Short mmCIF file of C-alpha atoms in Angstrom, two decimals:
data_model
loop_
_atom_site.label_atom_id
_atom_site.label_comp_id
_atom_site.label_asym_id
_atom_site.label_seq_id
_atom_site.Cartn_x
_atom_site.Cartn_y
_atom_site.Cartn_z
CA UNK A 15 0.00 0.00 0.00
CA UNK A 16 0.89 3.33 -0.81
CA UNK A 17 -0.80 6.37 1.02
CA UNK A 18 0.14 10.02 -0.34
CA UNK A 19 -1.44 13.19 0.42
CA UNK A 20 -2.65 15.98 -1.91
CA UNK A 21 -0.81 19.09 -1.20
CA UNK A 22 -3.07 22.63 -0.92
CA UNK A 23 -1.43 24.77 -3.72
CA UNK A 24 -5.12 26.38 -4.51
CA UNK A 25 -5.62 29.72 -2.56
CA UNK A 26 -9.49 28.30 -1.82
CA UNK A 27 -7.39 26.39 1.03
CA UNK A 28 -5.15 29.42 2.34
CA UNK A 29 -6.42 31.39 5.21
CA UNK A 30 -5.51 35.33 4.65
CA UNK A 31 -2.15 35.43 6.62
CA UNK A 32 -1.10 31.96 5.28
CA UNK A 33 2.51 32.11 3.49
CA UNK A 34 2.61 29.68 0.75
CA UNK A 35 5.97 29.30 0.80
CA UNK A 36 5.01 26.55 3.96
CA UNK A 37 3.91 24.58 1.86
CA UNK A 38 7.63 23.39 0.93
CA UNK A 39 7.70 22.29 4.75
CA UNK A 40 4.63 20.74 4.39
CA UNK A 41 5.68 18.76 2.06
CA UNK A 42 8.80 17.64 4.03
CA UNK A 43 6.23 16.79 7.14
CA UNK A 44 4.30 14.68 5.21
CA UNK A 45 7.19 12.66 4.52
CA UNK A 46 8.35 12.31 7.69
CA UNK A 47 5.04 11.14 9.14
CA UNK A 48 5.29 8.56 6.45
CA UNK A 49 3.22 9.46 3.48
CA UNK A 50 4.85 8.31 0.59
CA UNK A 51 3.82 10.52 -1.82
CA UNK A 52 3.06 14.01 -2.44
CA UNK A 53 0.55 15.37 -5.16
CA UNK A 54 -0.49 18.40 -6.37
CA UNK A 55 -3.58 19.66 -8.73
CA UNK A 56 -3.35 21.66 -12.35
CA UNK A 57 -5.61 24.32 -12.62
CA UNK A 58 -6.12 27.83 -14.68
CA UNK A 59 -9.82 28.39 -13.58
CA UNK A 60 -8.61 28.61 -9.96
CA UNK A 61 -5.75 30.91 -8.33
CA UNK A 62 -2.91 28.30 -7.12
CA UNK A 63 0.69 27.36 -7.25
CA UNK A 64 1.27 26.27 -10.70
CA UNK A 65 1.80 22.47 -10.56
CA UNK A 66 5.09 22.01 -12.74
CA UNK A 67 6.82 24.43 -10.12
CA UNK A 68 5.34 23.26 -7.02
CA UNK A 69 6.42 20.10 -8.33
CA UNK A 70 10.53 21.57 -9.03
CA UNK A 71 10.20 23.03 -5.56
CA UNK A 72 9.99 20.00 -3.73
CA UNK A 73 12.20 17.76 -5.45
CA UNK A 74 15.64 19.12 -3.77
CA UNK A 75 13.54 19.44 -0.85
CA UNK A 76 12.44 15.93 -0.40
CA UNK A 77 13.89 12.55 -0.24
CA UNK A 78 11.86 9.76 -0.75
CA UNK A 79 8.11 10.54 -1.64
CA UNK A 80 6.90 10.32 -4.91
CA UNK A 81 6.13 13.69 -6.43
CA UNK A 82 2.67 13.26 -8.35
CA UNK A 83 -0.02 15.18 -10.14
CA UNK A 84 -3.45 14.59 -9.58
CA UNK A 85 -4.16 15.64 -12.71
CA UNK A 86 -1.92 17.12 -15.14
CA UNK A 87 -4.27 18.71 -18.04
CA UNK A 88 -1.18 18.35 -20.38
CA UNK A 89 -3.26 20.41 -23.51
CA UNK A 90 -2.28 23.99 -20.81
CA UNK A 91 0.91 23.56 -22.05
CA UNK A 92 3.45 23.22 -25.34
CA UNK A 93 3.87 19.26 -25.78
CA UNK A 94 7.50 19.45 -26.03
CA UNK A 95 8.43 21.96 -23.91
CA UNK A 96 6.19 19.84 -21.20
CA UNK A 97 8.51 17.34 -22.04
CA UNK A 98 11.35 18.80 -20.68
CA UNK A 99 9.80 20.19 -17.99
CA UNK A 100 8.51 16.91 -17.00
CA UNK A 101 12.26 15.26 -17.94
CA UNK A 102 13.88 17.81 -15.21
CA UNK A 103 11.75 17.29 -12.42
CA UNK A 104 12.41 13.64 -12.41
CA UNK A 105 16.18 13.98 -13.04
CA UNK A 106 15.78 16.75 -9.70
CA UNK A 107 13.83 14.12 -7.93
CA UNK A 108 16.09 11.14 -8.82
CA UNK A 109 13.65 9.48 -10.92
CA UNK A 110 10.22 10.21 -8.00
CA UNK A 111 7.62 11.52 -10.49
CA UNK A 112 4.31 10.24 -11.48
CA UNK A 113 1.62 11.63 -14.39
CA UNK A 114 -1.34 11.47 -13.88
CA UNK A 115 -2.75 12.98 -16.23
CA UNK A 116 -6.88 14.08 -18.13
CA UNK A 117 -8.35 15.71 -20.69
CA UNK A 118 -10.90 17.48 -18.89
CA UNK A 119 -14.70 17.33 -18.04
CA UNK A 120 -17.72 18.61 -20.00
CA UNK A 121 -18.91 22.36 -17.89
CA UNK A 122 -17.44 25.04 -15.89
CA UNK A 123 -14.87 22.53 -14.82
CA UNK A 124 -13.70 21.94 -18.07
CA UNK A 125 -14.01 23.78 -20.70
CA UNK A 126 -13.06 27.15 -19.75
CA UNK A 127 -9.44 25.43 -19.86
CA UNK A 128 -9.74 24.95 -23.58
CA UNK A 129 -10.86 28.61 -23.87
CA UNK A 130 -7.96 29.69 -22.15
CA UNK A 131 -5.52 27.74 -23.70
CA UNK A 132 -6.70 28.19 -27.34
CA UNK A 133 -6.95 24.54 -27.92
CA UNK A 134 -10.01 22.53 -29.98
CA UNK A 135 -12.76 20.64 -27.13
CA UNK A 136 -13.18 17.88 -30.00
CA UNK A 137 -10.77 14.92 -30.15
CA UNK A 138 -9.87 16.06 -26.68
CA UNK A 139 -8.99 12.57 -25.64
CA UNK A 140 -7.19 11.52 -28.75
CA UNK A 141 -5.23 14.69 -28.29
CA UNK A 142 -4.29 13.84 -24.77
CA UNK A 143 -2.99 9.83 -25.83
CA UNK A 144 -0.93 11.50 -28.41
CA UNK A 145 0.62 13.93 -26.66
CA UNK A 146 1.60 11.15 -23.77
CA UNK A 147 3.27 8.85 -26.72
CA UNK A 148 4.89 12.21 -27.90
CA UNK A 149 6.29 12.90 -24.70
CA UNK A 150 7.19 8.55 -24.26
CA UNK A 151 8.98 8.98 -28.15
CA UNK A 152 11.03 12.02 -26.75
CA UNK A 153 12.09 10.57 -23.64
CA UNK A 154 13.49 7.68 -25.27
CA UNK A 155 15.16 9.97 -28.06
CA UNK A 156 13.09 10.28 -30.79
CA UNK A 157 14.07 12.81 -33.14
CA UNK A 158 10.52 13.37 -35.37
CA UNK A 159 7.29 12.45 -34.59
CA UNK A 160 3.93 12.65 -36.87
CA UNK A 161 0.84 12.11 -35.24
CA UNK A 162 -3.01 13.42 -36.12
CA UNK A 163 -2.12 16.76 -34.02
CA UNK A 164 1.71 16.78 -33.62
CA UNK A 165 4.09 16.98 -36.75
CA UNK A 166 7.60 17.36 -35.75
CA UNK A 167 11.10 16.59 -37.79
CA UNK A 168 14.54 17.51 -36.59
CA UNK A 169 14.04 17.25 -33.34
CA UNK A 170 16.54 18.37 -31.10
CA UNK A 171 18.27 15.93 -28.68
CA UNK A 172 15.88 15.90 -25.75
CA UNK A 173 16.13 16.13 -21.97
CA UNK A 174 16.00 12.01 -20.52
CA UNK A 175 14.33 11.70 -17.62
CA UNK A 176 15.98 9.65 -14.41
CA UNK A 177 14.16 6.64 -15.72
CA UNK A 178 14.58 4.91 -19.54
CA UNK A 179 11.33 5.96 -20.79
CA UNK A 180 10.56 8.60 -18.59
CA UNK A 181 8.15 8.46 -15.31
CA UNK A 182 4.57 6.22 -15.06
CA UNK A 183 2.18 7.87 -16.22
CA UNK A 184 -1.80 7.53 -14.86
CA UNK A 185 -4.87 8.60 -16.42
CA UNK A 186 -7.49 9.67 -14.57
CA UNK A 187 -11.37 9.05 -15.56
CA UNK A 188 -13.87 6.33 -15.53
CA UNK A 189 -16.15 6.47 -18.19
CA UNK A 190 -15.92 3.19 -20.30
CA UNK A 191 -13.66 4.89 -22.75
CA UNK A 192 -11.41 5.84 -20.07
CA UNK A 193 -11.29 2.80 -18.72
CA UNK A 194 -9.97 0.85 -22.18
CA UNK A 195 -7.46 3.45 -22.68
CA UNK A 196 -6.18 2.56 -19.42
CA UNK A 197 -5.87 -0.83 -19.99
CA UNK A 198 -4.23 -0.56 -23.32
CA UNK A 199 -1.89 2.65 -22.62
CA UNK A 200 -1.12 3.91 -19.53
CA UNK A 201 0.76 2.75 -16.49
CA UNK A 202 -1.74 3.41 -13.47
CA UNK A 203 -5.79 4.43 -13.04
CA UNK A 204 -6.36 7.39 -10.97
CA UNK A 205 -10.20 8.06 -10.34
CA UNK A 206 -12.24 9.31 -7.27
CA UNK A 207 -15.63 6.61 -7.73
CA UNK A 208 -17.93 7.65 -4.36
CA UNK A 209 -18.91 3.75 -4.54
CA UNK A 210 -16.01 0.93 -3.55
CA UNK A 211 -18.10 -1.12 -5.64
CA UNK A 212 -17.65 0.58 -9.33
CA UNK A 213 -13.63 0.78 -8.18
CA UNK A 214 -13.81 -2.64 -8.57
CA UNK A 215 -16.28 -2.53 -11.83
CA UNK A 216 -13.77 -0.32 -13.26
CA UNK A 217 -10.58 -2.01 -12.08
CA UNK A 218 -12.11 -5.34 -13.51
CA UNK A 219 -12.24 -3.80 -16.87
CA UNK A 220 -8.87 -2.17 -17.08
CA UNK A 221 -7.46 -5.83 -16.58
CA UNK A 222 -10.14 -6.94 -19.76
CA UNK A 223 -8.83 -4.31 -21.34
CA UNK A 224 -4.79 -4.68 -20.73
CA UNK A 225 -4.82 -8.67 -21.50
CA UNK A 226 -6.94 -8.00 -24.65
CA UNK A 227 -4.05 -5.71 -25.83
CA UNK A 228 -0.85 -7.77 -24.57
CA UNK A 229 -0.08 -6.14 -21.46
CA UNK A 230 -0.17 -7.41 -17.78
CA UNK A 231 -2.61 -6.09 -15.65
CA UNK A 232 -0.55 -5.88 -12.51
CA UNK A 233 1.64 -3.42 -14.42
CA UNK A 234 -1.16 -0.81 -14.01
CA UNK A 235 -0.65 0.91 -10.75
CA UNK A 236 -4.48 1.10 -9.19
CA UNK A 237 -4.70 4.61 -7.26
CA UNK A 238 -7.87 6.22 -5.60
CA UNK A 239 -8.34 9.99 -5.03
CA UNK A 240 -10.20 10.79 -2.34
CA UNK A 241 -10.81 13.63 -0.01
CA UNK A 242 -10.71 13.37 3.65
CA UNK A 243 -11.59 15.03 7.16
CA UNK A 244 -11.10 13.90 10.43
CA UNK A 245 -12.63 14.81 13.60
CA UNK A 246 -13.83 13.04 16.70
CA UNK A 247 -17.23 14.45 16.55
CA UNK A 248 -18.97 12.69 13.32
CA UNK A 249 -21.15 16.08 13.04
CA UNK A 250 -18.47 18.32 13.20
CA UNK A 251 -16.16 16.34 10.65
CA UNK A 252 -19.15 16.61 7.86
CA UNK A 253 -19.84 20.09 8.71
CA UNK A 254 -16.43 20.71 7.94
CA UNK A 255 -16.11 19.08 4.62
CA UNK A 256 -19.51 21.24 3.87
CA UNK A 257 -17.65 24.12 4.18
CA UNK A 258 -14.56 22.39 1.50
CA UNK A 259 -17.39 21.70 -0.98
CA UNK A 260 -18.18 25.51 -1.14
CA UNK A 261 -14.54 27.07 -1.19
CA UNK A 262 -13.15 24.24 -3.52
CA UNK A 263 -16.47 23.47 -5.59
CA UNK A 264 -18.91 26.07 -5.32
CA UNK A 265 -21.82 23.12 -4.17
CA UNK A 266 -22.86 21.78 -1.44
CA UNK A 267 -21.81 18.63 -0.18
CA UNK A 268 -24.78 16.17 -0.79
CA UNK A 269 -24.15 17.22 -4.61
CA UNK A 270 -20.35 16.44 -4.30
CA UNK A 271 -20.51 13.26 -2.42
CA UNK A 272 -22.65 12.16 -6.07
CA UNK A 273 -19.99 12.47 -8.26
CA UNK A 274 -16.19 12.32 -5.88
CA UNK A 275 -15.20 9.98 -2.97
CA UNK A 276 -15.14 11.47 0.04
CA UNK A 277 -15.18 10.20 3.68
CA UNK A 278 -15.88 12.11 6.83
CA UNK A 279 -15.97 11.30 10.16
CA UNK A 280 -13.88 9.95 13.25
CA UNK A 281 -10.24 8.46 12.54
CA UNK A 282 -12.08 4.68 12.92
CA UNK A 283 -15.22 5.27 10.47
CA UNK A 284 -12.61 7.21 8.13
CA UNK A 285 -10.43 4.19 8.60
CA UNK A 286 -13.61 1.98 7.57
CA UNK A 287 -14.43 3.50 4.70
CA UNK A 288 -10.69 3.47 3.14
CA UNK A 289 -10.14 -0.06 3.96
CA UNK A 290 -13.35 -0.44 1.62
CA UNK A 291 -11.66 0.89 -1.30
CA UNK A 292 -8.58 -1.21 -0.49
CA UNK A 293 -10.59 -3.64 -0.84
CA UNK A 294 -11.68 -3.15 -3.89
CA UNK A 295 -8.89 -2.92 -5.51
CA UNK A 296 -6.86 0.38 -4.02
CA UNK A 297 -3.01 0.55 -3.52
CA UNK A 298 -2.40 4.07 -4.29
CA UNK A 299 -4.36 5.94 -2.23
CA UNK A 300 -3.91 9.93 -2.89
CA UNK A 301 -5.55 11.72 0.26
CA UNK A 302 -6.79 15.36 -0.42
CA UNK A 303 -7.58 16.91 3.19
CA UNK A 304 -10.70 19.10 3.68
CA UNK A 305 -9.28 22.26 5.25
CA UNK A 306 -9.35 25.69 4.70
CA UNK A 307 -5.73 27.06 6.07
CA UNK A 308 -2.42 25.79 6.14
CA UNK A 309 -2.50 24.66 10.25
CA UNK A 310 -5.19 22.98 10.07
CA UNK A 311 -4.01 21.01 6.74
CA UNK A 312 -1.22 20.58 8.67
CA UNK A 313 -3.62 19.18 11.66
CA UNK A 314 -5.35 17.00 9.22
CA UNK A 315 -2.39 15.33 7.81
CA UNK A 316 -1.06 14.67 11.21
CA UNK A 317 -3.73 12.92 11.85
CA UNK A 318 -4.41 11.11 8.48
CA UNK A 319 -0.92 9.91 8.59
CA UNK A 320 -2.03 7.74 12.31
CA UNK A 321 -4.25 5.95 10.03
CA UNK A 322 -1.36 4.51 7.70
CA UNK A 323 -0.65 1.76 9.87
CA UNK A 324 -4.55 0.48 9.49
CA UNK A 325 -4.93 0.38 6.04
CA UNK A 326 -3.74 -2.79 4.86
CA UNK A 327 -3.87 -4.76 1.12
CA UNK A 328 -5.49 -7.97 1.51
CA UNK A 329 -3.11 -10.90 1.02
CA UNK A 330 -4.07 -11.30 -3.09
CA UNK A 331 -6.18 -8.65 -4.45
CA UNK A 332 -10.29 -9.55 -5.21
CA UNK A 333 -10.88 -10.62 -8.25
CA UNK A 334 -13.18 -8.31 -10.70
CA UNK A 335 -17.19 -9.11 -10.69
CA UNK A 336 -18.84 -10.64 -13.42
CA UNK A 337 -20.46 -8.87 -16.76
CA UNK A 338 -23.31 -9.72 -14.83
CA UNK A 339 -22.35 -8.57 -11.71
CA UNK A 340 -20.56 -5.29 -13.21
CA UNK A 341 -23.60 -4.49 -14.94
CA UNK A 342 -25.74 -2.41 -12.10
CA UNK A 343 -23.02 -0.40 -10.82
CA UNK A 344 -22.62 1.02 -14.60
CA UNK A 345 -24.75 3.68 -13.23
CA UNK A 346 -22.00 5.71 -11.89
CA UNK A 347 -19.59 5.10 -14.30
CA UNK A 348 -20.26 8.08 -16.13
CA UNK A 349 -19.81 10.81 -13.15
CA UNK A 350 -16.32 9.47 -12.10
CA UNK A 351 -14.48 11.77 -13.22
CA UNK A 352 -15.07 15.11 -12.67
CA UNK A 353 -12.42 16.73 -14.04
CA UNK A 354 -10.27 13.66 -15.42
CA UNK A 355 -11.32 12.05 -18.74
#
């Protein structure tokens, strides 16, 4: 099991007289209380630490925890100067990143990217699979590349990442679609389902969908997202994720519980309610914390990170249901991903 912890780059999670250069020591804290990895979100529609940098900050700065993005929207930025961005971090790191990475979701918490960046909505996803084997053909020296959306000859020698290839790199989404490209191109599955039950629905198919095109399942790192508050009264603990669905969302909690997974409550229901999705299939877990100031983020991890020694892999992990059992938790499928397609 791996447990990491979303970092709080977004100003929606600074109180006024926060300096956001702790969150550098943050990061270091959550390493020492034994998270082993440290994400951080991409976002233009929101004010926050850009994620490349946050990302270049903390590599001299930490030694062991794998430095992660939860998601990279890769169509914000040039392909190949990504590339090289992406190619130094993990060199800085000594080969700790991990991509994952999405294309964005229909509404207000999608599209306005696209706007932004000047980039075409259609073919979105197509556009995000070749720009990953763009960045895969650099990293392992490529020197032209023609694709439906990328054309490049003479290609300069490129920046190689720490590892031959270059880092893992995740997708994020559960839609059926999603879920096949996982299986048949990337190297790990990073969704937020608010139901163990489609985890493993989705999981199941991701292993279809890897043995139908030659791969090993096991290859595919399974991660959860999942936000997180801990209190010892159960009433105060949901009140306080309320109040994270408003600053980070703009809705109210019963509307966000619908589509993300989130668990509030005392350390042992919190505890609970993980151990379901480890169940299910979870060995990544990526814990976002639901506070509203850098303290009490720090609070929150402190006491996330006493829950590390409770959440434990079953001995061989459950084997995926059925078409016929898969079939009536296909209801959620399509709200998944919220921002990760």
């Amino acid at each position: 099991m791996d447990i990491g912890v979303l970092l709080p780059t977004g100003t929606a999670q600074w109180a006024k007289d926060d300096d956001p250069r702790e969150l550098i020591a943050l990061g270091r804290t959550a390493e020492h209380l034994g998270f082993t990895s440290l994400f951080v979100n991409d976002s233009l529609i929101s004010p926050r630490v850009e994620a490349l940098t946050m990302l270049a900050a903390l590599a001299p700065t930490t030694e062991t925890a794998t430095l992660g993005t939860g998601a990279l929207l890769p169509f914000l930025r040039r392909p190949i100067q990504a590339a090289q961005s992406l190619a130094s971090i993990d060199l800085l790191s000594g080969g700790r990143l991990a991509l994952a990475v999405g294309a964005g979701y229909p509404g207000r918490f999608g599209r306005p990217f696209y706007d932004l960046s000047e980039v075409p909505w259609p073919r979105r996803f197509a556009r995000l699979d070749e720009t990953v084997e763009l960045w895969r053909a650099l990293w392992r020296g490529a020197d032209s590349f023609r694709g439906e959306f990328h054309h490049f000859t003479d290609i300069p020698p490129s920046l190689r990442p720490s590892r031959p290839g270059g880092p893992p790199i995740w997708l994020g989404g559960a839609t059926p679609t999603a879920l096949t490209r996982t299986g048949r191109l990337y190297d790990g599955w990073l969704p937020y389902p608010p139901d163990p039950a489609d985890y493993t629905t989705g999981l199941h198919d991701i292993h279809q969908a890897a043995t139908a095109a030659g791969r090993t399942p096991g290859d595919i790192t399974p991660a959860l997202f999942v936000t997180v508050r801990i209190d010892d009264d159960p009433e105060s603990a949901r009140a306080a994720l309320a109040d994270y669905a408003r600053a980070a969302y703009g809705m109210p909690l019963p509307e966000l519980e619908r589509i993300q997974a989130v668990v509030a409550g005392t350390a042992e229901q919190v505890t609970d309610r993980l151990n379901r999705y480890v169940t299910a299939g979870a060995r990544h877990l990526v814990t976002r914390l639901a506070a509203l100031d850098l303290p009490s983020q720090r609070r929150q991890m402190e006491r996330t990170a006493a829950l590390i020694p409770h959440l434990h892999a079953p001995p061989t992990r459950p084997q995926g249901p059925t078409c016929a059992t898969a079939a009536p938790n296909r209801r959620s499928s399509r709200t998944m991903g919220l921002c990760w397609k």
